Amino acid sequence: YRTAMQEWGTFDSSSVLLNGGYELVKNSMRSNLLSVQSDCPHREKLPYGGDLIANSPSAMHMFDMSAFYKKTIRDWMDAQWDNGAYTETSVWQNLNDYAGIGKGAGETVWATAPPVLTVRHMQHYGDLDLLVRSLVKHLKWLQFLEANFEQGMLEKGYDKLLNNYFGQKSGLGDWLGMRPRDTYITHSGFYMAAARCLAYISHKVGIEALGPEQKGMAKAKWLQDRIAYLYLRNGKDDFDFPRGKTRHSPGPEMGLFARIVPGEKRCAVLKNWFKREGSVWPGDEEKRFMDELSAEDTQFLFDRGELKKAKRKGNRLTMTWSMWEGFHEGIFSMRYSLSTLSEMGFHHIALRKASGTGMATFEYLLRHNATTMWESWWRSEDLYSRNHPMLGAFAEWMSSSVAGVSVHPTTVGGRQVLFWPRFPKSATMLKFASSIQGTPVGDFAIAWRFENLPEDKSEYYSALVTVRIRLLVPPGGSGMLRLPLPSSKTTKIRISHTNSIPDLDAARDEANRKCTNRRKHGLGFHWNWEYDRQRKKWYTHSSRKSIGTACESFLFNLTPDWSEQADITHDVVSRTDSKLSAGLYDLIVTNWKLEKEEEGTGRLGNIPQYFHPNYKPGPFCNDSHSFDWHIDDAAHII
């Protein structure tokens, strides 16, 4: 059971793995929303600031969190120390204060949750009174950081030019990823975020001139420039600390997403990001698991690239994690990686990460019978929780990028959404996706699917197909439509609409009935590991499960009278967003060219074609409109 709030966000697709990952997060959220947003329902049960920053976008996609998060922010303000320091949890517990900069402050990222949540609350729910009441409190937090951050970081062992910094000092950082953590960039980045939040809040309240808005913008820009200087000092354009070896997290994904990387360096940093590779994972639980596998199953995993002989372990077989065919990300870089890839023209790589198999993937959790998100990407029988939404930032990415609807970065009160569907290169990766995004003005919805697919699946990499898109904008709302650039010279995009919307409830009921029937037939994830206690061996077990079942949107059940089609191909080519008023829309994209997926150098490798000196990474990293953070942009504050 949980606190009663409306559940208003959904996601569906043709991919059992994507759907399964989404369900893992939603199930974890449902069991961690009782009065406070807890980390896990059975153990600590605490509202950690880092967890809320990481997965609040997913929570606000799935649920109406307006009253719940308002209470959370007020709890933090009540717990603020007299010196302005915020705590790590919304009710002080003295758990990880050692990881902060001292004087009562929680770890900098965790303690910056109150202003970050306040900004996101305004974007989604439009509560101006909350901004007014919280402004002085958030100003005190920024003033505390200004007075204590530099000295506190020195006392924790961070020198000003990072000449003696090798990563992962005092701090929590990008918690529980596969890579070592870069704790300096998260400390400093969230100090910058606190300043940006103050500027945003002051701007919305209307306090300008020499007040908090200007103070916040000036401090944020100074911190942004300092981070950029330090992380480009080595001259390699890899956005890493001076003595770094591109091993730590977060790195370029955070710099690109949060608009820290200078505009003239964005394309170079993006290209160099694709040099990063996966690695082996010699975890104790994985080792015990492999010791109890049959020779046949061991060979199966080895052939799939999930196991590798580790030289440092005497050529012992060791599990591996992948950079580009799975996840390495901790709680923050999860959102930065997937969103940055999708926003900058590499959505197909983001899809490949989310569709991967083996350790540190949705498939790995599902094959181990997971029904909720784990706290870690690796097996843990005694320490980490098996019901923990902390790593669940990808659920919001599924709605905003895979399906293509999200609350617009610059709106307030959820009055406008951004419709930005992005398609895979080939139909083998994905054939359809849909999502509903609830807001205070009503439900926005999107659905897209490939049509006219060839019967011969070998042509899924090369055929010309049709893409049909349906959009729903509720009364009182508006949408901005942004479509991918045409994939061929003959691609045409036409739109029609109707203001006479058919019976939505009947269409939803019919879609839900079909989906429920499919789930009852167990059309979701189809196998898992089981343990034979007599033989003391793990073995594969075929099963019929509901989790991950693919279901199509109710929008394709609607058959209204459409207006005459209008050709918007030119607008899409010129990258001009189209504003949509309330109504139902039907878009037909003809002659969409399917392509072969990029292969790279395998599960553990990188993607050389994307960092080749002559490779042009497309127009998005050169887009001057996204070089800098804008004061109305709630999505990219951090």
XYZ file of C-alpha atoms in Angstrom:
638
model
C 0.000 0.000 0.000
C 1.055 3.611 -0.449
C -0.064 7.197 -0.045
C -3.090 7.866 -2.265
C -2.107 9.849 -5.322
C -3.327 9.556 -8.878
C -1.359 7.196 -11.097
C -1.376 9.022 -14.423
C 1.669 8.007 -16.466
C 2.023 4.922 -18.663
C 4.468 3.459 -21.171
C 4.146 0.571 -23.600
C 6.181 -0.670 -26.534
C 6.876 -3.703 -28.691
C 9.951 -4.476 -26.555
C 9.497 -6.928 -23.694
C 12.767 -5.720 -22.163
C 11.843 -2.027 -22.193
C 8.368 -2.757 -20.842
C 9.835 -5.037 -18.194
C 12.314 -2.374 -17.070
C 9.508 0.184 -16.822
C 7.398 -2.196 -14.731
C 10.302 -2.860 -12.368
C 10.513 0.857 -11.604
C 6.768 1.399 -11.262
C 6.429 -1.568 -8.905
C 9.286 -0.215 -6.783
C 7.753 3.250 -6.751
C 4.378 1.908 -5.654
C 5.935 0.252 -2.615
C 8.112 3.231 -1.616
C 5.572 6.068 -1.442
C 4.133 5.850 2.048
C 4.246 9.341 3.599
C 7.863 9.733 2.446
C 9.568 8.531 -0.726
C 11.666 5.803 0.823
C 14.685 4.058 -0.605
C 13.294 0.598 0.186
C 10.128 -0.473 2.028
C 11.619 -3.111 4.312
C 14.890 -1.750 5.693
C 16.047 1.883 5.904
C 12.758 3.421 4.677
C 14.407 6.832 4.369
C 13.823 9.813 2.036
C 17.373 10.237 0.717
C 17.973 13.432 -1.255
C 20.108 11.790 -3.917
C 17.477 9.150 -4.590
C 14.771 11.796 -4.997
C 16.893 13.891 -7.359
C 17.661 10.809 -9.427
C 14.188 9.364 -9.800
C 11.753 12.243 -9.183
C 11.386 12.782 -12.978
C 10.172 9.174 -13.241
C 7.924 9.560 -10.195
C 6.341 12.742 -11.592
C 5.790 11.019 -14.917
C 4.039 8.076 -13.255
C 2.104 9.800 -10.447
C 0.592 13.126 -9.417
C 3.271 13.984 -6.867
C 2.088 17.575 -6.258
C 0.973 17.256 -2.622
C 3.497 14.528 -1.800
C 6.566 16.467 -2.973
C 5.256 19.698 -1.478
C 5.275 17.971 1.895
C 8.756 16.563 1.200
C 10.154 20.029 0.436
C 8.526 21.456 3.574
C 10.044 18.633 5.668
C 13.494 19.609 4.387
C 12.928 23.291 5.083
C 11.796 22.434 8.626
C 14.997 20.403 9.129
C 17.328 23.132 7.799
C 20.000 24.144 10.296
C 20.241 27.733 11.504
C 23.445 28.208 9.480
C 21.548 27.404 6.254
C 22.793 23.844 5.786
C 20.365 21.310 4.363
C 20.483 17.695 5.504
C 20.963 14.509 3.496
C 17.432 13.230 4.203
C 14.249 15.262 4.596
C 14.364 14.394 8.317
C 17.917 14.558 9.694
C 19.372 11.124 10.530
C 23.136 11.809 10.840
C 23.822 8.980 8.407
C 26.261 10.266 5.817
C 27.188 13.759 7.012
C 30.828 12.661 6.784
C 30.448 12.770 2.990
C 29.428 16.459 2.972
C 31.495 19.591 3.471
C 30.874 19.784 7.207
C 28.990 22.062 9.603
C 25.835 19.962 9.472
C 25.467 19.779 5.700
C 24.534 16.512 4.094
C 26.491 15.325 1.059
C 26.239 18.225 -1.425
C 24.171 16.352 -4.003
C 21.763 14.867 -1.460
C 21.397 18.185 0.390
C 20.548 20.074 -2.823
C 17.366 18.033 -3.252
C 15.057 20.739 -1.781
C 15.738 23.455 -4.412
C 15.888 20.911 -7.279
C 12.548 19.404 -6.245
C 11.061 22.903 -5.901
C 11.971 23.739 -9.494
C 10.603 20.456 -10.833
C 7.443 20.959 -8.772
C 6.889 24.334 -10.443
C 7.443 22.859 -13.901
C 4.900 20.106 -13.327
C 2.369 21.678 -10.970
C 2.765 25.472 -11.071
C 2.574 26.131 -7.320
C 3.806 29.738 -7.071
C 3.078 29.873 -3.341
C 5.634 27.092 -2.767
C 8.257 29.129 -4.646
C 7.569 32.202 -2.528
C 7.696 30.273 0.755
C 10.863 28.360 -0.141
C 12.921 31.162 -1.701
C 14.521 32.409 1.528
C 15.350 28.857 2.623
C 17.037 27.995 -0.679
C 18.903 31.316 -0.609
C 20.262 30.393 2.819
C 21.500 27.070 1.413
C 23.337 28.836 -1.402
C 24.821 31.319 1.062
C 25.989 28.413 3.215
C 27.702 26.849 0.194
C 29.334 30.162 -0.721
C 30.699 30.495 2.794
C 31.837 26.912 3.330
C 32.204 24.954 0.077
C 35.785 25.891 -0.868
C 37.259 25.327 2.584
C 35.189 22.225 3.138
C 36.424 20.657 -0.105
C 40.031 21.463 0.793
C 39.573 19.794 4.178
C 38.206 16.727 2.387
C 41.366 16.524 0.297
C 40.326 18.196 -2.972
C 43.004 20.627 -4.176
C 41.752 23.610 -6.188
C 43.267 22.592 -9.546
C 42.707 18.857 -8.966
C 46.398 18.167 -9.550
C 46.356 15.505 -6.837
C 42.861 14.183 -7.510
C 42.455 10.656 -8.861
C 38.701 10.317 -8.363
C 36.329 9.068 -5.662
C 37.245 11.043 -2.576
C 34.821 12.015 0.169
C 31.296 12.107 -1.207
C 28.621 9.737 -2.467
C 28.430 10.894 -6.087
C 27.011 8.696 -8.842
C 26.025 6.014 -6.398
C 26.194 2.286 -7.196
C 27.248 2.353 -10.820
C 29.738 -0.073 -12.297
C 32.489 2.545 -12.668
C 34.434 4.310 -9.916
C 32.818 7.609 -8.974
C 33.991 11.127 -9.769
C 32.861 12.825 -6.574
C 34.327 16.248 -7.387
C 32.102 16.855 -10.391
C 28.967 15.889 -8.491
C 29.842 18.084 -5.484
C 30.594 21.064 -7.734
C 27.856 20.349 -10.246
C 25.165 20.352 -7.604
C 26.559 23.512 -6.025
C 26.035 24.975 -9.505
C 22.527 23.477 -9.543
C 21.686 25.156 -6.234
C 22.620 28.511 -7.789
C 20.627 27.795 -10.957
C 17.609 26.801 -8.878
C 17.755 30.049 -6.941
C 17.889 32.001 -10.207
C 14.951 30.020 -11.645
C 12.801 30.440 -8.533
C 13.569 34.161 -8.233
C 12.781 34.642 -11.921
C 9.393 32.950 -11.571
C 8.577 34.895 -8.426
C 9.621 38.121 -10.173
C 12.620 39.165 -8.070
C 15.144 40.519 -10.567
C 17.643 43.411 -10.692
C 20.348 42.953 -8.035
C 18.421 40.279 -6.174
C 18.672 36.511 -5.936
C 18.103 35.923 -9.649
C 21.218 37.785 -10.680
C 23.150 36.340 -7.742
C 22.154 32.803 -8.714
C 22.947 33.251 -12.404
C 26.343 34.800 -11.689
C 27.369 32.089 -9.235
C 26.084 29.304 -11.508
C 28.012 30.661 -14.494
C 31.189 31.003 -12.451
C 30.908 27.394 -11.253
C 30.067 26.137 -14.764
C 33.131 27.859 -16.188
C 35.370 26.499 -13.426
C 34.183 22.921 -13.957
C 34.628 23.270 -17.730
C 38.150 24.653 -17.267
C 39.205 21.837 -14.940
C 37.643 19.092 -17.055
C 39.128 20.318 -20.323
C 42.578 21.134 -18.888
C 44.187 17.962 -20.153
C 43.604 19.038 -23.772
C 42.021 15.708 -24.754
C 38.424 17.002 -25.013
C 37.191 13.980 -23.069
C 35.657 16.029 -20.224
C 37.552 14.315 -17.444
C 39.480 15.605 -14.435
C 43.120 16.435 -15.238
C 44.586 13.090 -14.154
C 41.573 11.026 -15.123
C 41.694 8.066 -17.491
C 38.060 8.171 -18.719
C 37.100 5.574 -16.130
C 34.948 7.541 -13.722
C 31.270 8.439 -13.629
C 29.629 10.782 -14.275
C 31.717 12.431 -16.967
C 30.868 13.755 -20.426
C 27.228 12.697 -20.129
C 26.708 15.082 -17.185
C 28.690 17.871 -18.820
C 26.647 17.621 -22.021
C 23.226 17.167 -20.419
C 23.587 20.011 -17.897
C 25.047 22.417 -20.471
C 28.419 22.637 -18.714
C 30.581 21.784 -21.733
C 31.261 24.983 -23.755
C 29.418 25.120 -27.061
C 32.541 24.964 -29.212
C 33.633 21.745 -27.451
C 30.335 19.847 -27.442
C 30.851 17.870 -30.641
C 34.418 16.887 -29.699
C 33.383 15.781 -26.203
C 30.447 13.858 -27.648
C 32.660 12.012 -30.131
C 35.277 11.144 -27.517
C 32.586 9.785 -25.208
C 32.162 6.879 -27.643
C 35.750 5.787 -26.893
C 34.707 4.492 -23.490
C 34.483 0.722 -23.058
C 33.007 -1.863 -20.724
C 34.935 -4.103 -18.360
C 34.869 -7.225 -16.221
C 33.071 -7.482 -12.884
C 34.687 -9.914 -10.427
C 31.873 -9.708 -7.871
C 31.579 -12.332 -5.139
C 27.911 -13.123 -5.769
C 28.476 -13.460 -9.521
C 31.447 -15.731 -8.813
C 29.334 -17.978 -6.596
C 26.603 -18.047 -9.229
C 29.019 -19.116 -11.971
C 30.483 -21.824 -9.730
C 27.042 -23.438 -9.727
C 26.373 -23.316 -13.473
C 26.560 -26.302 -15.770
C 29.297 -26.426 -18.398
C 26.625 -26.015 -21.058
C 25.142 -22.849 -19.504
C 28.607 -21.445 -18.868
C 29.442 -21.889 -22.541
C 26.133 -20.262 -23.493
C 26.980 -17.129 -21.501
C 30.545 -17.108 -22.798
C 29.352 -17.290 -26.418
C 27.066 -14.290 -25.791
C 30.016 -12.258 -24.522
C 28.719 -12.127 -20.963
C 31.771 -13.939 -19.592
C 35.431 -13.222 -20.197
C 38.687 -14.713 -19.035
C 40.226 -12.172 -16.669
C 44.029 -12.114 -16.837
C 44.334 -10.545 -13.393
C 42.265 -13.418 -11.990
C 44.390 -16.194 -13.488
C 42.232 -16.393 -16.602
C 39.221 -17.222 -14.450
C 35.885 -16.630 -16.191
C 34.392 -13.364 -14.966
C 31.147 -11.572 -15.708
C 31.277 -8.404 -17.767
C 29.369 -5.161 -18.055
C 28.937 -3.232 -21.281
C 29.260 0.466 -22.005
C 27.058 0.532 -25.115
C 25.049 -2.706 -24.916
C 23.968 -2.387 -21.312
C 24.337 -0.115 -18.307
C 27.263 0.978 -16.205
C 25.498 4.057 -14.881
C 24.865 5.037 -11.292
C 21.775 6.864 -10.114
C 22.522 10.205 -11.826
C 24.416 9.277 -14.972
C 21.539 6.963 -15.907
C 19.412 9.964 -16.835
C 22.323 11.946 -18.249
C 23.467 9.128 -20.559
C 20.142 8.094 -22.044
C 18.748 11.605 -22.411
C 21.954 13.013 -23.896
C 22.180 10.242 -26.473
C 18.554 10.691 -27.495
C 18.709 14.496 -27.554
C 21.910 14.622 -29.609
C 20.948 12.289 -32.436
C 22.079 8.928 -31.023
C 18.755 7.611 -29.784
C 19.499 4.268 -31.442
C 22.504 3.859 -29.127
C 20.372 4.685 -26.085
C 17.914 2.028 -27.247
C 20.760 -0.432 -27.670
C 21.887 0.172 -24.091
C 18.377 -0.354 -22.764
C 17.809 -3.456 -24.912
C 21.042 -5.194 -23.948
C 21.431 -8.592 -22.363
C 23.719 -9.813 -19.630
C 24.875 -8.259 -16.402
C 23.702 -4.692 -15.673
C 20.647 -4.801 -17.947
C 16.892 -5.133 -17.507
C 17.231 -8.619 -18.953
C 19.673 -9.596 -16.190
C 17.210 -8.555 -13.491
C 14.254 -10.217 -15.208
C 16.111 -13.509 -15.733
C 16.718 -13.515 -11.958
C 12.947 -13.246 -11.390
C 12.976 -9.570 -10.411
C 9.601 -7.873 -10.104
C 11.014 -4.632 -8.666
C 14.199 -2.652 -9.318
C 17.330 -3.675 -7.483
C 19.537 -1.256 -5.590
C 22.561 -2.435 -7.569
C 23.147 -3.838 -11.049
C 24.908 -6.836 -9.507
C 23.580 -9.698 -7.410
C 23.500 -9.078 -3.674
C 22.162 -11.621 -1.231
C 22.931 -9.762 1.992
C 23.641 -6.051 1.532
C 21.719 -4.292 -1.222
C 17.945 -4.196 -1.543
C 15.888 -5.980 -4.216
C 13.157 -3.326 -4.049
C 14.770 0.054 -4.587
C 13.805 2.601 -7.327
C 17.040 4.599 -6.996
C 18.355 3.562 -10.444
C 14.966 4.143 -12.088
C 15.592 7.389 -13.996
C 15.294 5.478 -17.275
C 11.500 5.167 -16.858
C 11.015 8.866 -17.606
C 13.365 8.526 -20.603
C 11.136 5.783 -21.977
C 8.141 8.115 -21.920
C 9.951 11.235 -23.134
C 12.250 9.708 -25.762
C 11.191 6.182 -26.710
C 7.495 7.085 -26.918
C 8.016 10.840 -27.149
C 6.000 12.880 -24.624
C 7.232 14.863 -21.629
C 6.317 17.995 -19.726
C 7.981 20.805 -21.706
C 11.266 21.973 -20.117
C 10.113 25.627 -19.952
C 6.439 25.242 -19.063
C 4.901 25.710 -15.612
C 2.024 23.739 -14.193
C 2.331 21.043 -16.854
C 0.317 23.177 -19.270
C 2.466 22.316 -22.281
C 4.232 19.126 -23.304
C 6.956 18.349 -25.804
C 6.027 15.681 -28.347
C 9.388 14.410 -29.557
C 9.198 10.793 -30.715
C 12.470 9.253 -31.832
C 12.632 6.078 -33.865
C 15.117 3.199 -33.929
C 17.328 2.686 -36.948
C 15.860 -0.746 -37.615
C 12.549 -2.446 -36.887
C 14.389 -5.306 -35.164
C 14.983 -2.983 -32.204
C 11.451 -1.592 -31.821
C 8.218 -1.514 -33.846
C 5.927 0.696 -31.760
C 5.749 2.700 -28.530
C 3.199 4.783 -26.640
C 2.861 6.796 -23.457
C 0.388 8.838 -21.441
C 1.656 11.857 -19.507
C -0.789 13.105 -16.885
C -0.766 16.774 -15.877
C -3.015 19.118 -13.881
C -4.754 20.145 -17.132
C -5.407 16.569 -18.258
C -3.805 13.611 -19.985
C -1.504 14.094 -22.968
C -0.837 10.962 -25.012
C 1.307 9.766 -27.910
C 1.588 6.558 -29.896
C 3.688 5.665 -32.933
C 4.197 2.500 -34.938
C 5.904 1.273 -38.073
C 3.445 0.277 -40.783
C 3.913 -1.581 -44.071
C 6.793 -3.598 -42.643
C 8.068 -6.259 -45.078
C 7.268 -9.907 -44.386
C 10.939 -10.741 -44.797
C 12.539 -9.648 -41.515
C 15.954 -9.485 -43.162
C 14.645 -6.264 -44.744
C 13.996 -4.688 -41.343
C 17.399 -3.016 -41.790
C 16.756 -1.465 -45.208
C 13.082 -1.157 -46.147
C 11.098 2.024 -46.797
C 8.179 2.012 -44.339
C 5.410 4.256 -43.061
C 5.392 5.679 -39.554
C 1.981 6.566 -38.114
C 1.837 8.850 -35.075
C -1.178 9.760 -32.946
C -1.164 12.666 -30.472
C -3.746 13.775 -27.910
C -3.790 17.266 -26.370
C -6.415 17.844 -23.636
C -8.558 21.008 -23.375
C -6.562 23.782 -21.740
C -3.253 22.262 -22.770
C -0.887 22.702 -25.692
C 1.924 20.746 -27.244
C 5.116 21.474 -29.122
C 5.803 18.945 -31.883
C 9.396 18.065 -32.759
C 10.111 15.203 -35.126
C 13.333 13.424 -36.135
C 15.014 14.641 -39.297
C 13.802 12.698 -42.376
C 15.797 9.527 -42.973
C 15.632 9.771 -46.783
C 15.199 12.437 -49.458
C 11.768 11.066 -50.327
C 10.408 11.133 -46.770
C 7.198 13.162 -46.470
C 5.387 14.142 -43.270
C 1.689 15.062 -43.216
C -0.579 15.963 -40.322
C -4.342 16.077 -39.853
C -6.461 16.734 -36.782
C -9.932 16.704 -35.323
C -11.519 18.745 -32.550
C -14.418 16.298 -32.336
C -12.772 13.653 -30.198
C -14.459 10.221 -30.056
C -15.214 8.325 -26.843
C -11.792 8.145 -25.180
C -13.026 6.080 -22.249
C -14.395 3.393 -24.551
C -11.135 3.327 -26.530
C -9.101 3.022 -23.335
C -11.341 0.273 -21.987
C -10.955 -1.701 -25.209
C -7.145 -1.283 -25.209
C -6.951 -2.261 -21.529
C -9.113 -5.338 -22.151
C -6.808 -6.503 -24.946
C -3.708 -5.827 -22.860
C -5.118 -7.636 -19.821
C -5.900 -10.646 -21.999
C -2.349 -10.671 -23.383
C -0.902 -10.459 -19.881
C -3.102 -13.348 -18.711
C -1.597 -15.438 -21.497
C 1.893 -14.688 -20.190
C 3.285 -12.924 -23.263
C 6.016 -11.102 -21.376
C 9.541 -12.144 -20.386
C 9.850 -15.862 -21.044
C 12.633 -17.446 -18.940
C 14.551 -17.283 -15.695
C 17.201 -19.016 -13.625
C 16.023 -21.612 -11.114
C 18.109 -23.430 -8.521
C 18.190 -27.223 -8.167
C 18.950 -27.708 -4.469
C 19.774 -31.403 -4.840
C 22.253 -30.942 -7.693
C 23.326 -27.516 -6.389
C 23.144 -26.106 -9.890
C 21.393 -23.194 -11.537
C 19.442 -24.019 -14.680
C 17.307 -22.133 -17.207
C 13.553 -22.450 -16.888
C 11.106 -21.439 -19.614
C 8.044 -19.694 -18.219
C 5.076 -17.586 -19.280
C 5.103 -14.269 -17.428
C 3.030 -11.123 -17.693
C 5.865 -8.712 -16.890
C 7.036 -6.942 -20.031
C 3.973 -7.818 -22.137
C 3.738 -5.651 -25.265
C 0.469 -3.721 -25.659
C -0.619 -1.124 -28.216
C -2.137 2.282 -27.428
C -5.816 3.153 -27.240
C -5.098 5.998 -29.664
C -5.083 3.541 -32.550
C -8.617 2.423 -31.584
C -9.979 5.889 -32.479
C -11.516 6.443 -35.935
C -12.681 10.084 -36.125
C -13.295 12.245 -39.178
C -9.913 13.831 -39.902
C -9.249 17.237 -41.415
C -7.412 17.572 -44.696
C -3.751 16.636 -44.407
C -1.131 19.399 -44.230
C 2.458 18.817 -45.362
C 4.937 19.787 -42.592
C 8.041 18.219 -44.114
C 9.721 21.606 -44.590
C 9.184 22.522 -40.925
C 10.769 19.262 -39.819
C 13.758 19.643 -42.142
C 14.319 23.203 -40.897
C 13.953 21.914 -37.296
C 11.028 24.203 -36.527
C 8.771 23.074 -33.684
C 5.022 23.179 -34.389
C 2.579 24.323 -31.714
C -0.492 22.152 -31.256
C -3.706 23.228 -29.558
C -6.230 20.914 -27.926
C -7.377 18.039 -30.091
C -6.469 14.695 -31.606
C -3.785 14.510 -34.292
C -2.788 11.932 -36.887
C 0.615 12.110 -38.590
C 1.764 9.948 -41.472
C 5.468 9.747 -42.277
C 5.994 8.051 -45.637
C 9.184 6.600 -47.106
C 10.949 6.345 -43.763
C 14.215 4.506 -44.436
C 15.188 1.741 -42.040
C 18.924 1.234 -41.534
C 21.338 -1.250 -40.069
C 22.206 -0.784 -36.408
C 25.728 0.307 -35.501
C 27.732 -2.669 -34.235
C 30.833 -1.165 -32.633
C 33.494 -3.567 -31.404
C 31.312 -5.874 -29.348
C 29.824 -6.075 -25.881
C 32.954 -4.874 -24.086
C 34.098 -2.498 -26.804
C 33.430 1.037 -28.003
C 32.034 2.532 -31.234
C 35.045 3.567 -33.392
C 32.999 4.943 -36.303
C 31.668 7.681 -34.027
C 35.041 8.987 -32.860
C 36.799 8.721 -36.220
C 38.464 12.091 -37.022
C 36.367 12.530 -40.161
C 33.042 11.611 -38.558
C 30.432 14.405 -38.406
C 28.148 13.812 -35.424
C 25.155 15.648 -36.907
C 23.555 19.027 -36.258
C 22.474 18.620 -32.649
C 25.828 19.110 -30.894
C 26.300 22.231 -33.045
C 22.923 23.696 -32.103
C 23.728 27.044 -30.489
C 20.269 27.135 -28.849
C 21.354 24.289 -26.559
C 24.857 25.556 -25.761
C 23.876 27.332 -22.568
C 21.394 26.724 -19.805
C 18.392 29.074 -20.023
C 16.741 30.379 -16.888
C 13.297 28.958 -17.786
C 14.642 25.456 -18.429
C 13.695 23.252 -15.485
C 14.765 20.009 -17.167
C 18.489 20.700 -17.638
C 19.301 22.493 -14.380
C 21.255 19.356 -13.472
